[in-house]
Amino acid sequence: MKILVVDAQGGGIGRAVIASLREKYPGIDLTAVGTNAAATAAMLRAGADRAATGENAVAVCARRADVIIGPLGIVIADALLGEITPRMATAIGESDAVRILIPVNQCNNIVVGVPDTGLSGLVGAVVAQVGALLAKKAESC
């Protein structure tokens, strides 16, 4: 299963997700794409197998991924202080991958009905969801 983690700004959410997934599932295939070099570097240091930066990297990697993980803003053009371009949001939205979106209520994007959970709780939920997808894939083989 090819997992793509996309993040922007300083890459803190992506870094936390990758570190937690790497700890729980050491052999998992993790690709990180940052919208800038700082985000990419943070995710690479957290244990991504490979990493790239920028709009075209998001578009190419989204086509190849089975699962895409990132903050909610990765599917909203001009989100994350403008770092998500319309092409990035479209590429992620049009991907056949399962999208696991982290409901971070920031940058004028608020998800109602979702409790304000801290980052560690959200990352734990991401790891649990990936585990469910891995179990489902193992059953189908």
Short mmCIF file of N, CA and C in Angstrom, two decimals:
data_model
loop_
_atom_site.label_atom_id
_atom_site.label_comp_id
_atom_site.label_asym_id
_atom_site.label_seq_id
_atom_site.Cartn_x
_atom_site.Cartn_y
_atom_site.Cartn_z
N MET A 1 0.84 -1.17 0.00
CA MET A 1 0.00 0.00 0.00
C MET A 1 0.89 1.24 0.00
N LYS A 2 0.67 2.13 -0.96
CA LYS A 2 1.47 3.36 -1.08
C LYS A 2 0.74 4.50 -0.39
N ILE A 3 1.37 5.03 0.64
CA ILE A 3 0.78 6.11 1.41
C ILE A 3 1.51 7.41 1.13
N LEU A 4 0.75 8.44 0.80
CA LEU A 4 1.28 9.77 0.55
C LEU A 4 0.82 10.70 1.66
N VAL A 5 1.76 11.41 2.25
CA VAL A 5 1.43 12.41 3.26
C VAL A 5 1.79 13.77 2.67
N VAL A 6 0.81 14.67 2.65
CA VAL A 6 0.99 16.01 2.09
C VAL A 6 0.82 17.02 3.22
N ASP A 7 1.75 17.98 3.29
CA ASP A 7 1.63 19.03 4.30
C ASP A 7 2.26 20.31 3.78
N ALA A 8 1.99 21.39 4.49
CA ALA A 8 2.45 22.72 4.10
C ALA A 8 3.12 23.38 5.30
N GLN A 9 3.37 24.66 5.17
CA GLN A 9 3.95 25.49 6.22
C GLN A 9 5.18 24.80 6.81
N GLY A 10 5.20 24.48 8.09
CA GLY A 10 6.37 23.85 8.70
C GLY A 10 6.36 22.34 8.68
N GLY A 11 5.28 21.74 8.19
CA GLY A 11 5.21 20.28 8.09
C GLY A 11 4.97 19.56 9.40
N GLY A 12 4.50 20.27 10.41
CA GLY A 12 4.33 19.65 11.73
C GLY A 12 3.30 18.54 11.78
N ILE A 13 2.19 18.72 11.09
CA ILE A 13 1.16 17.68 11.08
C ILE A 13 1.70 16.46 10.33
N GLY A 14 2.27 16.67 9.17
CA GLY A 14 2.83 15.56 8.39
C GLY A 14 3.93 14.83 9.14
N ARG A 15 4.76 15.59 9.83
CA ARG A 15 5.85 15.00 10.63
C ARG A 15 5.27 14.08 11.69
N ALA A 16 4.25 14.55 12.41
CA ALA A 16 3.63 13.75 13.47
C ALA A 16 2.98 12.49 12.91
N VAL A 17 2.30 12.62 11.78
CA VAL A 17 1.64 11.47 11.15
C VAL A 17 2.68 10.44 10.72
N ILE A 18 3.72 10.89 10.04
CA ILE A 18 4.75 9.96 9.55
C ILE A 18 5.46 9.27 10.72
N ALA A 19 5.82 10.02 11.74
CA ALA A 19 6.50 9.40 12.89
C ALA A 19 5.62 8.34 13.55
N SER A 20 4.33 8.63 13.70
CA SER A 20 3.42 7.66 14.33
C SER A 20 3.20 6.44 13.46
N LEU A 21 3.02 6.65 12.15
CA LEU A 21 2.84 5.50 11.25
C LEU A 21 4.10 4.65 11.19
N ARG A 22 5.26 5.30 11.16
CA ARG A 22 6.53 4.57 11.10
C ARG A 22 6.72 3.73 12.36
N GLU A 23 6.32 4.27 13.50
CA GLU A 23 6.45 3.53 14.76
C GLU A 23 5.51 2.32 14.79
N LYS A 24 4.27 2.52 14.37
CA LYS A 24 3.26 1.45 14.44
C LYS A 24 3.42 0.42 13.31
N TYR A 25 3.78 0.89 12.12
CA TYR A 25 3.91 0.02 10.94
C TYR A 25 5.26 0.26 10.28
N PRO A 26 6.35 -0.30 10.83
CA PRO A 26 7.70 0.02 10.36
C PRO A 26 7.94 -0.24 8.87
N GLY A 27 7.29 -1.20 8.28
CA GLY A 27 7.55 -1.55 6.88
C GLY A 27 6.67 -0.83 5.88
N ILE A 28 5.83 0.07 6.33
CA ILE A 28 4.89 0.75 5.45
C ILE A 28 5.62 1.67 4.46
N ASP A 29 5.08 1.81 3.26
CA ASP A 29 5.67 2.63 2.20
C ASP A 29 5.15 4.06 2.32
N LEU A 30 5.99 4.98 2.80
CA LEU A 30 5.58 6.36 3.06
C LEU A 30 6.30 7.35 2.16
N THR A 31 5.53 8.11 1.41
CA THR A 31 6.06 9.20 0.60
C THR A 31 5.55 10.50 1.19
N ALA A 32 6.42 11.49 1.30
CA ALA A 32 6.03 12.80 1.81
C ALA A 32 6.19 13.83 0.71
N VAL A 33 5.20 14.70 0.57
CA VAL A 33 5.31 15.83 -0.33
C VAL A 33 4.93 17.08 0.44
N GLY A 34 5.85 18.00 0.47
CA GLY A 34 5.60 19.29 1.10
C GLY A 34 5.36 20.36 0.07
N THR A 35 4.60 21.35 0.45
CA THR A 35 4.40 22.47 -0.46
C THR A 35 5.61 23.40 -0.46
N ASN A 36 6.50 23.20 0.50
CA ASN A 36 7.73 23.99 0.58
C ASN A 36 8.83 23.10 1.16
N ALA A 37 10.06 23.56 1.08
CA ALA A 37 11.21 22.75 1.51
C ALA A 37 11.19 22.45 3.00
N ALA A 38 10.71 23.39 3.82
CA ALA A 38 10.69 23.15 5.27
C ALA A 38 9.73 22.02 5.63
N ALA A 39 8.55 22.01 5.02
CA ALA A 39 7.59 20.94 5.28
C ALA A 39 8.13 19.60 4.82
N THR A 40 8.75 19.58 3.65
CA THR A 40 9.32 18.34 3.12
C THR A 40 10.41 17.82 4.04
N ALA A 41 11.31 18.69 4.46
CA ALA A 41 12.42 18.28 5.32
C ALA A 41 11.93 17.71 6.65
N ALA A 42 10.91 18.34 7.23
CA ALA A 42 10.37 17.86 8.50
C ALA A 42 9.82 16.45 8.36
N MET A 43 9.10 16.19 7.27
CA MET A 43 8.51 14.86 7.07
C MET A 43 9.58 13.82 6.74
N LEU A 44 10.60 14.22 6.02
CA LEU A 44 11.69 13.29 5.71
C LEU A 44 12.43 12.90 6.99
N ARG A 45 12.69 13.88 7.85
CA ARG A 45 13.35 13.58 9.13
C ARG A 45 12.50 12.67 10.01
N ALA A 46 11.18 12.72 9.85
CA ALA A 46 10.28 11.89 10.66
C ALA A 46 10.26 10.44 10.21
N GLY A 47 10.83 10.15 9.03
CA GLY A 47 10.91 8.76 8.61
C GLY A 47 10.28 8.41 7.28
N ALA A 48 9.94 9.40 6.47
CA ALA A 48 9.41 9.09 5.14
C ALA A 48 10.47 8.37 4.32
N ASP A 49 10.03 7.46 3.47
CA ASP A 49 10.96 6.72 2.61
C ASP A 49 11.53 7.59 1.51
N ARG A 50 10.72 8.51 1.03
CA ARG A 50 11.12 9.42 -0.03
C ARG A 50 10.33 10.69 0.13
N ALA A 51 10.82 11.76 -0.47
CA ALA A 51 10.13 13.03 -0.32
C ALA A 51 10.39 13.92 -1.53
N ALA A 52 9.45 14.80 -1.78
CA ALA A 52 9.57 15.77 -2.86
C ALA A 52 8.84 17.03 -2.43
N THR A 53 9.04 18.08 -3.21
CA THR A 53 8.46 19.37 -2.87
C THR A 53 7.76 19.98 -4.08
N GLY A 54 6.61 20.57 -3.86
CA GLY A 54 5.99 21.40 -4.86
C GLY A 54 4.76 20.86 -5.54
N GLU A 55 4.22 21.72 -6.40
CA GLU A 55 2.95 21.44 -7.07
C GLU A 55 3.00 20.20 -7.95
N ASN A 56 4.00 20.08 -8.79
CA ASN A 56 4.04 18.92 -9.68
C ASN A 56 4.24 17.62 -8.90
N ALA A 57 5.02 17.67 -7.84
CA ALA A 57 5.21 16.48 -7.00
C ALA A 57 3.89 16.03 -6.39
N VAL A 58 3.07 16.97 -5.94
CA VAL A 58 1.75 16.62 -5.40
C VAL A 58 0.92 15.94 -6.48
N ALA A 59 0.89 16.53 -7.68
CA ALA A 59 0.08 15.99 -8.77
C ALA A 59 0.52 14.58 -9.16
N VAL A 60 1.81 14.37 -9.31
CA VAL A 60 2.32 13.06 -9.72
C VAL A 60 2.11 12.02 -8.62
N CYS A 61 2.46 12.36 -7.40
CA CYS A 61 2.34 11.39 -6.30
C CYS A 61 0.89 11.07 -5.97
N ALA A 62 -0.01 12.03 -6.14
CA ALA A 62 -1.44 11.77 -5.88
C ALA A 62 -1.98 10.72 -6.85
N ARG A 63 -1.50 10.72 -8.07
CA ARG A 63 -1.94 9.72 -9.06
C ARG A 63 -1.49 8.32 -8.68
N ARG A 64 -0.37 8.21 -8.00
CA ARG A 64 0.23 6.90 -7.69
C ARG A 64 -0.12 6.35 -6.32
N ALA A 65 -0.73 7.16 -5.48
CA ALA A 65 -0.98 6.77 -4.08
C ALA A 65 -2.23 5.92 -3.94
N ASP A 66 -2.20 5.05 -2.94
CA ASP A 66 -3.39 4.29 -2.53
C ASP A 66 -4.14 5.05 -1.43
N VAL A 67 -3.39 5.78 -0.61
CA VAL A 67 -3.94 6.56 0.50
C VAL A 67 -3.23 7.91 0.51
N ILE A 68 -4.00 8.98 0.68
CA ILE A 68 -3.43 10.32 0.83
C ILE A 68 -3.86 10.85 2.19
N ILE A 69 -2.90 11.33 2.96
CA ILE A 69 -3.15 11.84 4.31
C ILE A 69 -2.67 13.28 4.40
N GLY A 70 -3.45 14.11 5.04
CA GLY A 70 -3.03 15.48 5.27
C GLY A 70 -4.12 16.29 5.93
N PRO A 71 -3.81 17.53 6.28
CA PRO A 71 -4.84 18.39 6.85
C PRO A 71 -5.93 18.66 5.82
N LEU A 72 -7.12 18.95 6.28
CA LEU A 72 -8.27 19.21 5.42
C LEU A 72 -7.95 20.18 4.29
N GLY A 73 -7.14 21.16 4.56
CA GLY A 73 -6.83 22.19 3.58
C GLY A 73 -6.18 21.69 2.30
N ILE A 74 -5.66 20.47 2.27
CA ILE A 74 -4.99 19.99 1.05
C ILE A 74 -5.97 19.78 -0.10
N VAL A 75 -7.27 19.78 0.18
CA VAL A 75 -8.25 19.64 -0.90
C VAL A 75 -8.99 20.95 -1.17
N ILE A 76 -8.48 22.05 -0.63
CA ILE A 76 -9.12 23.36 -0.80
C ILE A 76 -8.10 24.31 -1.42
N ALA A 77 -8.40 24.78 -2.63
CA ALA A 77 -7.50 25.70 -3.31
C ALA A 77 -7.26 26.95 -2.46
N ASP A 78 -6.02 27.38 -2.41
CA ASP A 78 -5.57 28.58 -1.70
C ASP A 78 -5.59 28.43 -0.18
N ALA A 79 -5.79 27.22 0.32
CA ALA A 79 -5.78 26.99 1.77
C ALA A 79 -4.35 26.97 2.29
N LEU A 80 -4.22 26.82 3.57
CA LEU A 80 -2.94 26.75 4.27
C LEU A 80 -2.07 27.96 3.90
N LEU A 81 -2.67 29.12 4.11
CA LEU A 81 -2.03 30.41 3.83
C LEU A 81 -1.62 30.55 2.37
N GLY A 82 -2.39 29.94 1.50
CA GLY A 82 -2.15 30.06 0.06
C GLY A 82 -1.17 29.05 -0.51
N GLU A 83 -0.67 28.14 0.31
CA GLU A 83 0.32 27.18 -0.18
C GLU A 83 -0.29 26.06 -1.02
N ILE A 84 -1.59 25.84 -0.91
CA ILE A 84 -2.25 24.80 -1.71
C ILE A 84 -2.78 25.47 -2.98
N THR A 85 -2.17 25.14 -4.09
CA THR A 85 -2.61 25.72 -5.36
C THR A 85 -3.86 25.00 -5.85
N PRO A 86 -4.61 25.62 -6.75
CA PRO A 86 -5.77 24.93 -7.31
C PRO A 86 -5.39 23.59 -7.94
N ARG A 87 -4.25 23.52 -8.60
CA ARG A 87 -3.82 22.25 -9.22
C ARG A 87 -3.57 21.17 -8.17
N MET A 88 -2.98 21.53 -7.04
CA MET A 88 -2.74 20.56 -5.96
C MET A 88 -4.07 20.03 -5.43
N ALA A 89 -4.99 20.94 -5.11
CA ALA A 89 -6.28 20.53 -4.56
C ALA A 89 -7.03 19.64 -5.54
N THR A 90 -6.98 19.99 -6.81
CA THR A 90 -7.65 19.18 -7.83
C THR A 90 -7.01 17.81 -7.95
N ALA A 91 -5.70 17.75 -7.97
CA ALA A 91 -4.99 16.46 -8.10
C ALA A 91 -5.34 15.53 -6.95
N ILE A 92 -5.38 16.07 -5.75
CA ILE A 92 -5.72 15.24 -4.59
C ILE A 92 -7.19 14.84 -4.64
N GLY A 93 -8.05 15.78 -4.99
CA GLY A 93 -9.48 15.48 -5.07
C GLY A 93 -9.84 14.49 -6.15
N GLU A 94 -9.12 14.51 -7.27
CA GLU A 94 -9.41 13.60 -8.38
C GLU A 94 -8.72 12.25 -8.25
N SER A 95 -7.81 12.13 -7.31
CA SER A 95 -7.09 10.87 -7.13
C SER A 95 -8.04 9.74 -6.74
N ASP A 96 -7.72 8.53 -7.19
CA ASP A 96 -8.49 7.35 -6.80
C ASP A 96 -8.15 6.89 -5.38
N ALA A 97 -7.16 7.51 -4.77
CA ALA A 97 -6.72 7.13 -3.43
C ALA A 97 -7.80 7.40 -2.39
N VAL A 98 -7.74 6.65 -1.31
CA VAL A 98 -8.54 6.95 -0.13
C VAL A 98 -7.90 8.18 0.51
N ARG A 99 -8.69 9.18 0.84
CA ARG A 99 -8.17 10.39 1.47
C ARG A 99 -8.53 10.37 2.95
N ILE A 100 -7.51 10.51 3.78
CA ILE A 100 -7.71 10.65 5.22
C ILE A 100 -7.36 12.09 5.54
N LEU A 101 -8.39 12.91 5.77
CA LEU A 101 -8.22 14.34 5.98
C LEU A 101 -8.32 14.67 7.46
N ILE A 102 -7.38 15.40 7.94
CA ILE A 102 -7.31 15.76 9.35
C ILE A 102 -8.03 17.08 9.55
N PRO A 103 -9.10 17.10 10.35
CA PRO A 103 -9.93 18.30 10.50
C PRO A 103 -9.30 19.35 11.41
N VAL A 104 -8.34 20.06 10.87
CA VAL A 104 -7.71 21.14 11.61
C VAL A 104 -8.53 22.41 11.34
N ASN A 105 -9.18 22.92 12.33
CA ASN A 105 -10.06 24.08 12.18
C ASN A 105 -9.26 25.37 12.22
N GLN A 106 -8.57 25.63 11.11
CA GLN A 106 -7.75 26.83 10.99
C GLN A 106 -7.89 27.39 9.58
N CYS A 107 -7.35 28.57 9.37
CA CYS A 107 -7.29 29.20 8.04
C CYS A 107 -8.67 29.31 7.40
N ASN A 108 -9.67 29.70 8.19
CA ASN A 108 -11.03 29.92 7.71
C ASN A 108 -11.72 28.66 7.21
N ASN A 109 -11.25 27.49 7.56
CA ASN A 109 -11.91 26.24 7.22
C ASN A 109 -12.29 25.56 8.53
N ILE A 110 -13.59 25.53 8.79
CA ILE A 110 -14.08 24.97 10.05
C ILE A 110 -15.02 23.82 9.73
N VAL A 111 -14.77 22.68 10.34
CA VAL A 111 -15.62 21.51 10.15
C VAL A 111 -16.54 21.43 11.37
N VAL A 112 -17.82 21.68 11.16
CA VAL A 112 -18.75 21.63 12.28
C VAL A 112 -19.06 20.18 12.62
N GLY A 113 -19.39 19.95 13.86
CA GLY A 113 -19.73 18.60 14.29
C GLY A 113 -18.53 17.75 14.66
N VAL A 114 -17.35 18.30 14.50
CA VAL A 114 -16.13 17.58 14.83
C VAL A 114 -15.57 18.20 16.11
N PRO A 115 -15.39 17.41 17.14
CA PRO A 115 -14.87 17.99 18.39
C PRO A 115 -13.46 18.53 18.19
N ASP A 116 -13.13 19.55 18.93
CA ASP A 116 -11.80 20.15 18.85
C ASP A 116 -10.81 19.24 19.58
N THR A 117 -10.25 18.32 18.83
CA THR A 117 -9.33 17.33 19.37
C THR A 117 -7.90 17.81 19.17
N GLY A 118 -7.04 17.56 20.10
CA GLY A 118 -5.63 17.93 19.95
C GLY A 118 -4.95 17.12 18.86
N LEU A 119 -3.79 17.59 18.44
CA LEU A 119 -3.07 16.95 17.35
C LEU A 119 -2.75 15.48 17.65
N SER A 120 -2.38 15.16 18.88
CA SER A 120 -2.04 13.77 19.19
C SER A 120 -3.25 12.85 19.02
N GLY A 121 -4.43 13.33 19.40
CA GLY A 121 -5.65 12.54 19.22
C GLY A 121 -5.99 12.36 17.75
N LEU A 122 -5.80 13.41 16.96
CA LEU A 122 -6.06 13.33 15.53
C LEU A 122 -5.09 12.37 14.84
N VAL A 123 -3.82 12.45 15.22
CA VAL A 123 -2.83 11.54 14.64
C VAL A 123 -3.14 10.10 15.03
N GLY A 124 -3.56 9.88 16.25
CA GLY A 124 -3.96 8.54 16.67
C GLY A 124 -5.11 8.00 15.83
N ALA A 125 -6.06 8.87 15.51
CA ALA A 125 -7.18 8.45 14.65
C ALA A 125 -6.70 8.13 13.24
N VAL A 126 -5.72 8.87 12.73
CA VAL A 126 -5.16 8.58 11.41
C VAL A 126 -4.50 7.21 11.42
N VAL A 127 -3.70 6.94 12.43
CA VAL A 127 -3.01 5.65 12.52
C VAL A 127 -4.02 4.51 12.61
N ALA A 128 -5.08 4.69 13.37
CA ALA A 128 -6.12 3.65 13.48
C ALA A 128 -6.80 3.42 12.13
N GLN A 129 -7.07 4.49 11.40
CA GLN A 129 -7.72 4.35 10.09
C GLN A 129 -6.80 3.63 9.10
N VAL A 130 -5.51 3.95 9.11
CA VAL A 130 -4.56 3.25 8.24
C VAL A 130 -4.52 1.78 8.61
N GLY A 131 -4.54 1.47 9.90
CA GLY A 131 -4.57 0.09 10.33
C GLY A 131 -5.79 -0.65 9.81
N ALA A 132 -6.94 0.00 9.82
CA ALA A 132 -8.17 -0.61 9.29
C ALA A 132 -8.04 -0.86 7.79
N LEU A 133 -7.44 0.09 7.06
CA LEU A 133 -7.24 -0.09 5.62
C LEU A 133 -6.26 -1.23 5.33
N LEU A 134 -5.20 -1.32 6.13
CA LEU A 134 -4.24 -2.41 5.95
C LEU A 134 -4.88 -3.77 6.23
N ALA A 135 -5.71 -3.84 7.26
CA ALA A 135 -6.40 -5.09 7.59
C ALA A 135 -7.37 -5.48 6.48
N LYS A 136 -8.08 -4.50 5.95
CA LYS A 136 -9.02 -4.76 4.85
C LYS A 136 -8.28 -5.27 3.62
N LYS A 137 -7.15 -4.68 3.33
CA LYS A 137 -6.36 -5.10 2.17
C LYS A 137 -5.85 -6.52 2.38
N ALA A 138 -5.42 -6.85 3.60
CA ALA A 138 -4.91 -8.19 3.89
C ALA A 138 -6.01 -9.24 3.73
N GLU A 139 -7.24 -8.87 4.09
CA GLU A 139 -8.37 -9.80 3.95
C GLU A 139 -8.71 -10.07 2.49
N SER A 140 -8.52 -9.08 1.65
CA SER A 140 -8.90 -9.23 0.24
C SER A 140 -7.85 -9.99 -0.57
N CYS A 141 -6.68 -10.18 -0.02
CA CYS A 141 -5.61 -10.88 -0.76
C CYS A 141 -5.75 -12.39 -0.70
#
